[in-house]
mmCIF file of C-alpha atoms and ligand atoms in Angstrom:
data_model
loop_
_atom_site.group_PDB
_atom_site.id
_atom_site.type_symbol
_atom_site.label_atom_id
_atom_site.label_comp_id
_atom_site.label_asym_id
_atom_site.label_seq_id
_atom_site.Cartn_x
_atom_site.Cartn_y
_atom_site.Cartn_z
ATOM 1 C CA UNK E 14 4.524 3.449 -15.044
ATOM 2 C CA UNK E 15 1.025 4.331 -14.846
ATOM 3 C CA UNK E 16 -1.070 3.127 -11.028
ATOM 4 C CA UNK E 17 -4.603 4.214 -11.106
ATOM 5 C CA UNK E 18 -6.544 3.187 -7.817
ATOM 6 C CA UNK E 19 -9.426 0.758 -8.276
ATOM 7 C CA UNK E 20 -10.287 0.319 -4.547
ATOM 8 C CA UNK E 21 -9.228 1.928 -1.531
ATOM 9 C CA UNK E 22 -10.745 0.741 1.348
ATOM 10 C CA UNK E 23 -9.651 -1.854 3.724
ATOM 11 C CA UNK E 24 -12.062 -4.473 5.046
ATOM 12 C CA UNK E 25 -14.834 -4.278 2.959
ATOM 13 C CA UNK E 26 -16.091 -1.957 0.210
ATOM 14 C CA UNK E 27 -18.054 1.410 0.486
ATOM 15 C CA UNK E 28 -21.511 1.376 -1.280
ATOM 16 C CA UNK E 29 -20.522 1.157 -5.255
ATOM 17 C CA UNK E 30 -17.171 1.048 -4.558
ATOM 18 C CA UNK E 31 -14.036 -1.202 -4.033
ATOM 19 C CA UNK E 32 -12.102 -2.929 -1.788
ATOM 20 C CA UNK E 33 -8.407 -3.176 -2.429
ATOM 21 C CA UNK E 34 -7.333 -3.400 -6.560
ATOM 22 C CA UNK E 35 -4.778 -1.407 -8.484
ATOM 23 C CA UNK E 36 -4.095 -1.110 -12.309
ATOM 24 C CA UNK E 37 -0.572 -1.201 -12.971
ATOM 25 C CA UNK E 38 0.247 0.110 -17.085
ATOM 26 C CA UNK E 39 3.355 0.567 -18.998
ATOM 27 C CA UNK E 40 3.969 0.362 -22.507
ATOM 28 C CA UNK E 41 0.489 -1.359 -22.904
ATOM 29 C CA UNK E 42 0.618 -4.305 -20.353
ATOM 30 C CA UNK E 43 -2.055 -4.753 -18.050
ATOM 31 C CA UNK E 44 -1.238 -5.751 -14.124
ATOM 32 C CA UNK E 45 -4.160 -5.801 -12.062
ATOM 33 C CA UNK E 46 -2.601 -5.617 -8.095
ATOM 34 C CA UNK E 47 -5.135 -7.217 -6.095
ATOM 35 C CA UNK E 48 -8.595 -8.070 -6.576
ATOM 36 C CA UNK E 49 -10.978 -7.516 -3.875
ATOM 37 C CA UNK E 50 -14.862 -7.282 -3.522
ATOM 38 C CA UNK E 51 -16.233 -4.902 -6.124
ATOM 39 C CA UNK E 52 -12.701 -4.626 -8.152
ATOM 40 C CA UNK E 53 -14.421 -6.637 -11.434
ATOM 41 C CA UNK E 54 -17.463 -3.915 -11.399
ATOM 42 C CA UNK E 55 -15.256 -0.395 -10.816
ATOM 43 C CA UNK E 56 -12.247 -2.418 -13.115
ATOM 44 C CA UNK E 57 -14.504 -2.105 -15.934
ATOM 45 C CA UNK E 58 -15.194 1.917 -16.116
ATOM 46 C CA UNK E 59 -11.101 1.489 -17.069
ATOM 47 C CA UNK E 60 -10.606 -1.459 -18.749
ATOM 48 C CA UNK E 61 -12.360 -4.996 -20.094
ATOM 49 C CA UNK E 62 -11.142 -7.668 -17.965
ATOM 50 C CA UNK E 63 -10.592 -9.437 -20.878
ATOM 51 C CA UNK E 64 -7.456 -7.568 -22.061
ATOM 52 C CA UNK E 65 -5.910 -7.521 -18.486
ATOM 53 C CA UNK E 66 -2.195 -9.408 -19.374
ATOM 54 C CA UNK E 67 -1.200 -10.446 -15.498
ATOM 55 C CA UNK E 68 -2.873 -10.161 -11.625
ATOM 56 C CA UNK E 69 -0.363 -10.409 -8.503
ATOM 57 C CA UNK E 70 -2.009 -11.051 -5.200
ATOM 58 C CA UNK E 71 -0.248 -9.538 -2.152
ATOM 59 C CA UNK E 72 -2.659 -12.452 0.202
ATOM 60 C CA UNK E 73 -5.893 -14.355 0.466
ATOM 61 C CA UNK E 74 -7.835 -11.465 2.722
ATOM 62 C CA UNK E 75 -11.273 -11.391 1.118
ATOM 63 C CA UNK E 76 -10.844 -7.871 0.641
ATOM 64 C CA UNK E 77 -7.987 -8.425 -1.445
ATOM 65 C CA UNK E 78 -9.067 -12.056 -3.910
ATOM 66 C CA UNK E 79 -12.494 -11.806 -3.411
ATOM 67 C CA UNK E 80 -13.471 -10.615 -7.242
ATOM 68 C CA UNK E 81 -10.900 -13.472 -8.851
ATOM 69 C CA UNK E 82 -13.653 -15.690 -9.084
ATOM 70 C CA UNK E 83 -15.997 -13.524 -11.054
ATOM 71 C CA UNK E 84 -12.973 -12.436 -13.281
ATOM 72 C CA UNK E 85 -12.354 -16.139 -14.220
ATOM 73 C CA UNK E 86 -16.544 -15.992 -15.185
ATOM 74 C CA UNK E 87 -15.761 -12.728 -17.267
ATOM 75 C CA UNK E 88 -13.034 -14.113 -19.142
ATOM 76 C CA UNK E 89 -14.788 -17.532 -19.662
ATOM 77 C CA UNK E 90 -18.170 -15.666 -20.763
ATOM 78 C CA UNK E 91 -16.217 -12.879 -23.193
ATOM 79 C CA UNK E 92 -14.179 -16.319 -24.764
ATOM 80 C CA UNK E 93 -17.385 -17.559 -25.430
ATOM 81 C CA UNK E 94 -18.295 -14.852 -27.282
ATOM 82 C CA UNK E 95 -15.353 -14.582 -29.516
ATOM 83 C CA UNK E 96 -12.808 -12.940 -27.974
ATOM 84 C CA UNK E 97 -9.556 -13.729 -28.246
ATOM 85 C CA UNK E 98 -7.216 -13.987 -24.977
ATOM 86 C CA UNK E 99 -4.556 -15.992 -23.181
ATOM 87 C CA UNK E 100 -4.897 -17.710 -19.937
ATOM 88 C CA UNK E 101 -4.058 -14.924 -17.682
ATOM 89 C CA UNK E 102 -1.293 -15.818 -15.061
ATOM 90 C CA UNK E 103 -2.451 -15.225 -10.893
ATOM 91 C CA UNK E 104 1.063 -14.519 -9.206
ATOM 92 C CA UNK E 105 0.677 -15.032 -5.623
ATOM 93 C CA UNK E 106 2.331 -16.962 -3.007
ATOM 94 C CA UNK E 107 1.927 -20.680 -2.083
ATOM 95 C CA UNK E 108 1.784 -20.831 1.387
ATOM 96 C CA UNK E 109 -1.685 -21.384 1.207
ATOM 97 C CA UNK E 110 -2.434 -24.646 -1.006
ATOM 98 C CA UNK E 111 -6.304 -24.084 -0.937
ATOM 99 C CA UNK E 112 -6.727 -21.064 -1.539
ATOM 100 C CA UNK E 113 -3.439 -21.021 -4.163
ATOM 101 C CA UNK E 114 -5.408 -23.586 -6.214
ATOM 102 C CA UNK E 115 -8.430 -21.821 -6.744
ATOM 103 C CA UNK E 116 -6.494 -19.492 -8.934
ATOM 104 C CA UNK E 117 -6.402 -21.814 -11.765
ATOM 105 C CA UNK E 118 -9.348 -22.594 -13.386
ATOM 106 C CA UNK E 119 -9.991 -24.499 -16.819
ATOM 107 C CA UNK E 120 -7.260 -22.875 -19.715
ATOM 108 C CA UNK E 121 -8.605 -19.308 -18.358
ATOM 109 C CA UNK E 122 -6.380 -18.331 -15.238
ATOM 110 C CA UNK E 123 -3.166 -20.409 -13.921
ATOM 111 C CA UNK E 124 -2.089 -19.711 -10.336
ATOM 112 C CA UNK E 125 2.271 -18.887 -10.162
ATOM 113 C CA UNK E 126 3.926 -19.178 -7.209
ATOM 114 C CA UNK E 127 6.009 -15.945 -6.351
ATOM 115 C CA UNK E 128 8.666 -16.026 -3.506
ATOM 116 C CA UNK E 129 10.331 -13.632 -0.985
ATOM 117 C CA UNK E 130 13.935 -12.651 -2.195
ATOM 118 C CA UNK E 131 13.047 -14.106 -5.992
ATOM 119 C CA UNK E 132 12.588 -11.482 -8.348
ATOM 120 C CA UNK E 133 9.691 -11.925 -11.156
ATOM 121 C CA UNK E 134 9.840 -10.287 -14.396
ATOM 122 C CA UNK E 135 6.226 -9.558 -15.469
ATOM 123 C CA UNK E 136 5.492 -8.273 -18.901
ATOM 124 C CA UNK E 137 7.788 -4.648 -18.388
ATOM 125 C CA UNK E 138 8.007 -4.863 -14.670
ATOM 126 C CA UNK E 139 10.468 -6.333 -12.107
ATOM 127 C CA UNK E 140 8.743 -7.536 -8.492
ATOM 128 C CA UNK E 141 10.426 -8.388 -5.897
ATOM 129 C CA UNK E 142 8.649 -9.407 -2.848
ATOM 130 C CA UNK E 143 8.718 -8.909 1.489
ATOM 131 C CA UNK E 144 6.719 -10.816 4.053
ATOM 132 C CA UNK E 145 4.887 -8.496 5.888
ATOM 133 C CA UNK E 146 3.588 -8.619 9.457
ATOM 134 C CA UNK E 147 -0.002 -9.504 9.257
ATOM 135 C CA UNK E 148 -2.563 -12.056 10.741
ATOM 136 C CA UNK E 149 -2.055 -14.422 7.728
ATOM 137 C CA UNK E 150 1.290 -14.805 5.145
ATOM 138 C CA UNK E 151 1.104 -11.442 2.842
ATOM 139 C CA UNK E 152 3.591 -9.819 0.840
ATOM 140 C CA UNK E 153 4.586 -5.994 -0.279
ATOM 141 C CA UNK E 154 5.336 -5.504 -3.806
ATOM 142 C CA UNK E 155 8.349 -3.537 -4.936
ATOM 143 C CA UNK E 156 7.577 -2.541 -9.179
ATOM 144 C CA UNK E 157 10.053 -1.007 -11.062
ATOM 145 C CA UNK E 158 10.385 -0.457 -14.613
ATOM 146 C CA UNK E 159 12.826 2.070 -16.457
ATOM 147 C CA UNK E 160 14.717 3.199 -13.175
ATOM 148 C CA UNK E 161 11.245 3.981 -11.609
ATOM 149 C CA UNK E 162 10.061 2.208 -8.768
ATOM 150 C CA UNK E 163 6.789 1.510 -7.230
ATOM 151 C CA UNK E 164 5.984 -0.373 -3.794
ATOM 152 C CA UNK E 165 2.739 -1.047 -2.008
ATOM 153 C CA UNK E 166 2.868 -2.581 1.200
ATOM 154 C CA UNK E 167 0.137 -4.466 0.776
ATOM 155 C CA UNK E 168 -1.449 -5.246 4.368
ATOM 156 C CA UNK E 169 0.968 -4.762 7.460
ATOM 157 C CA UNK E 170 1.981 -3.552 11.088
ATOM 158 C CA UNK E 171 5.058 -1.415 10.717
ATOM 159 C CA UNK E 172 8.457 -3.622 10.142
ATOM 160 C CA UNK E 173 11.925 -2.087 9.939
ATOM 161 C CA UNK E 174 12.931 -4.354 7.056
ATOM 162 C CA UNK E 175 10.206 -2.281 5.044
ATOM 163 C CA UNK E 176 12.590 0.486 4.739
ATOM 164 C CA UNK E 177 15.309 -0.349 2.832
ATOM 165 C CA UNK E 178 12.688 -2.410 1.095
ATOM 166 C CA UNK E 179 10.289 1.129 -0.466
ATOM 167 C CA UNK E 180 13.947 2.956 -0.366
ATOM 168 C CA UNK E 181 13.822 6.093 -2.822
ATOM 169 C CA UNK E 182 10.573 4.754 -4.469
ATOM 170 C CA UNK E 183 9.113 6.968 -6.409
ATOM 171 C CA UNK E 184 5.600 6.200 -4.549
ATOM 172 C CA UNK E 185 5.109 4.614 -1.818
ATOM 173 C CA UNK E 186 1.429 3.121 -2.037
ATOM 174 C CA UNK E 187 1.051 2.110 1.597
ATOM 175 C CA UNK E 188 -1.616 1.166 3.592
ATOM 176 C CA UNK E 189 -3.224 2.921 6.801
ATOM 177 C CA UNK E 190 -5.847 1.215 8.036
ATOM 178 C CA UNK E 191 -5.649 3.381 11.580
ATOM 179 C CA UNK E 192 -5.534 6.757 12.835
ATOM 180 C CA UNK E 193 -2.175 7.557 14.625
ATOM 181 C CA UNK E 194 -3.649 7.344 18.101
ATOM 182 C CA UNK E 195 -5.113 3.547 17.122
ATOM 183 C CA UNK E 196 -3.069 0.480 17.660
ATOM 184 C CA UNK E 197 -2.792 -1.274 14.230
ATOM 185 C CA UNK E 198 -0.018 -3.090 14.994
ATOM 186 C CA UNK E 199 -2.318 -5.618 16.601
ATOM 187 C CA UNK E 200 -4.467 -6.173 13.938
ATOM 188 C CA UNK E 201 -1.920 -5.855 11.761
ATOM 189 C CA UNK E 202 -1.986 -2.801 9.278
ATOM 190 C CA UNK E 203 -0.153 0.237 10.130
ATOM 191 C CA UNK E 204 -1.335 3.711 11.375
ATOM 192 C CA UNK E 205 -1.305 7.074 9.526
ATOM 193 C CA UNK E 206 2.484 8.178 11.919
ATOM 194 C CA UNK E 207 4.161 4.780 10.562
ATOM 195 C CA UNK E 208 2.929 5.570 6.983
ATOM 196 C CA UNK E 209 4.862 8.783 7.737
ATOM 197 C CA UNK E 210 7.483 7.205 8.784
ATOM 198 C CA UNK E 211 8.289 4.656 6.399
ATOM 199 C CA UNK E 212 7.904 7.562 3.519
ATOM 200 C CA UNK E 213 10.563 9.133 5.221
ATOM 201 C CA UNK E 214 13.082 6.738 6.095
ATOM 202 C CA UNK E 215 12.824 5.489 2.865
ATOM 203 C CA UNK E 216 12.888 8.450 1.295
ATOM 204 C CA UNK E 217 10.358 8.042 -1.471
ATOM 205 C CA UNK E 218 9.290 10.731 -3.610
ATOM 206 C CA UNK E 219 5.385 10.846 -2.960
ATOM 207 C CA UNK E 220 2.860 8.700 -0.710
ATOM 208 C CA UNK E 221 -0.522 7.903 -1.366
ATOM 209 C CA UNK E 222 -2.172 6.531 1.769
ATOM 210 C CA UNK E 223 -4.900 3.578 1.052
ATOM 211 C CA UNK E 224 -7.021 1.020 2.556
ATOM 212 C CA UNK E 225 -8.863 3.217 4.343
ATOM 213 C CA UNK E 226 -10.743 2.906 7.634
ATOM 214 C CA UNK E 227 -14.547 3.300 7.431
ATOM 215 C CA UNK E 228 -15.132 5.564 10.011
ATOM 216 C CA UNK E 229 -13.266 9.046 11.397
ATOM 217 C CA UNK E 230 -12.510 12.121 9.000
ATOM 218 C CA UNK E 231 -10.348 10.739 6.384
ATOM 219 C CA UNK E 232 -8.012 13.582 5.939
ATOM 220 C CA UNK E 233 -6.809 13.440 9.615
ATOM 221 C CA UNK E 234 -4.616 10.443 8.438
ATOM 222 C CA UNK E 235 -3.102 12.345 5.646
ATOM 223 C CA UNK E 236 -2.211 15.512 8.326
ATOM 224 C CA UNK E 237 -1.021 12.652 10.502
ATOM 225 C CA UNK E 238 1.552 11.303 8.252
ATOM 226 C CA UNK E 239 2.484 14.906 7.264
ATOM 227 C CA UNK E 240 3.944 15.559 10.904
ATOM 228 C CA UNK E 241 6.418 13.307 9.806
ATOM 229 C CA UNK E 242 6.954 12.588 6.334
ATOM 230 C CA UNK E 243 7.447 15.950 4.284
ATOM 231 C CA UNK E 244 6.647 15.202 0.532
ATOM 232 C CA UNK E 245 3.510 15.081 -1.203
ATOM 233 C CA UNK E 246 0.695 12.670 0.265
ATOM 234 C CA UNK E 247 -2.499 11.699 -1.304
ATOM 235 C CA UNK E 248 -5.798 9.862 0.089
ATOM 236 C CA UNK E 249 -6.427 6.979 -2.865
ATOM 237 C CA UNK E 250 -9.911 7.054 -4.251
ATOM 238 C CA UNK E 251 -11.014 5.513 -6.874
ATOM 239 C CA UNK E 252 -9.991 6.360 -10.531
ATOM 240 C CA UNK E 253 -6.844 8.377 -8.937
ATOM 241 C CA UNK E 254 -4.258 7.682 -11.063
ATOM 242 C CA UNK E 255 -0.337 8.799 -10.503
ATOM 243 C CA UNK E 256 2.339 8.206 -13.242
ATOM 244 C CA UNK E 257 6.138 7.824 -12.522
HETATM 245 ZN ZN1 ZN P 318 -6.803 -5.871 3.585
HETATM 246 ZN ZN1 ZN P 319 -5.283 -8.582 5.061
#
């Protein structure tokens, strides 16, 4: 499996970049793992919208959905101009009717419900899904395809039941929104020392640290998380790209 970073920051995204979005590839499907605000515009130095094959949505953040709507206008607008495509499927979870229903639109994109403790197989990929611990109902990802696994946590404050969840994954894409002397459990997301820690206890085999704060010196958070967690670490930026 190929994961290239589309968006790393949290929140909101840095002038001419992205908020959160992944690119998930194996064998020539196309998952796009979030779509926040600038996603559609970086998205496209990779990859036409048009031949993505599947999007999962971990919640309905802004930061994470807020570019679905102008990929269901880029897929309408490239149909009308001859190219051929299916209606893409929108996994993502139904707790949240309104916001659920916006992901279908005309024969272009159809909203599917995912749940917790329901495995989804997705082109090449198997997800299974946890509820995280976060202002509003989100869930971490868990990929795996040919013995490899993938997780991203998605948006959270550190949960126990996350470990067994990212257990020997082969990368941990987790989130740390806060330095380690910040509370993010409060708002949330977890700090750079529980990044650490769940690469750890888990014991994947490499952790790349993503939505990013706006503010401090970025590469604190990765020496943070190495005072505990003793494999390789990255910062995600956009275009990084790690194969497993
Ligand atoms: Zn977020
Ligand atoms: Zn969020």
């Amino acid at each position: 499996m190929k994961i290239t970073v589309i968006g790393p920051w949290g929140g909101y995204p840095k002038a001419n970049e992205a908020s959160a979005g992944y690119l998930l590839e194996h064998e020539g499907f196309r998952l796009l793992i979030d779509c926040g605000s600038g996603v559609l515009s970086k998205l496209q130095t990779i990859v036409e919208p048009e031949k993505l094959d599947a999007v999962v949505i971990s919640h309905y953040h802004s930061d994470h959905i807020a570019d679905i709507g102008v990929l269901q206008h880029a897929r309408l607008i490239q149909g009308f101009l001859g190219k051929e495509m299916n209606c893409l499927p929108i996994y993502a979870h139904p707790f949240n009717q309104q916001e659920f229903s916006k992901l279908t639109y005309k024969n272009i994109t159809k909203g599917v419900s995912y749940q917790e403790n329901d495995p989804l197989e997705i082109g090449p990929f198997t997800l299974g899904f946890i509820r995280t611990k976060h202002p509003v109902e989100c869930f971490a990802i868990r990929f795996e395809a040919e013995g490899k696994a993938i997780v991203y946590t998605a948006d959270t404050a550190f949960i126990n039941e996350m470990i067994p969840f990212s257990s020997n994954a082969d990368l941990l894409l987790c989130e740390c929104n806060f330095y380690a002397n910040q509370d993010g459990a409060g708002a949330g997301h977890m700090t750079s020392r529980y990044a650490g820690k769940l690469a750890k206890e888990a014991n994947v085999k490499q952790l790349v640290l993503t939505h990013l704060p706006h503010y401090g010196r970025l590469e604190q958070l990765q020496e943070e998380a190495a005072e505990i967690y003793s494999g390789p670490i990255q910062l995600a930026h956009s275009g990084l790209s790690v194969t497993v």
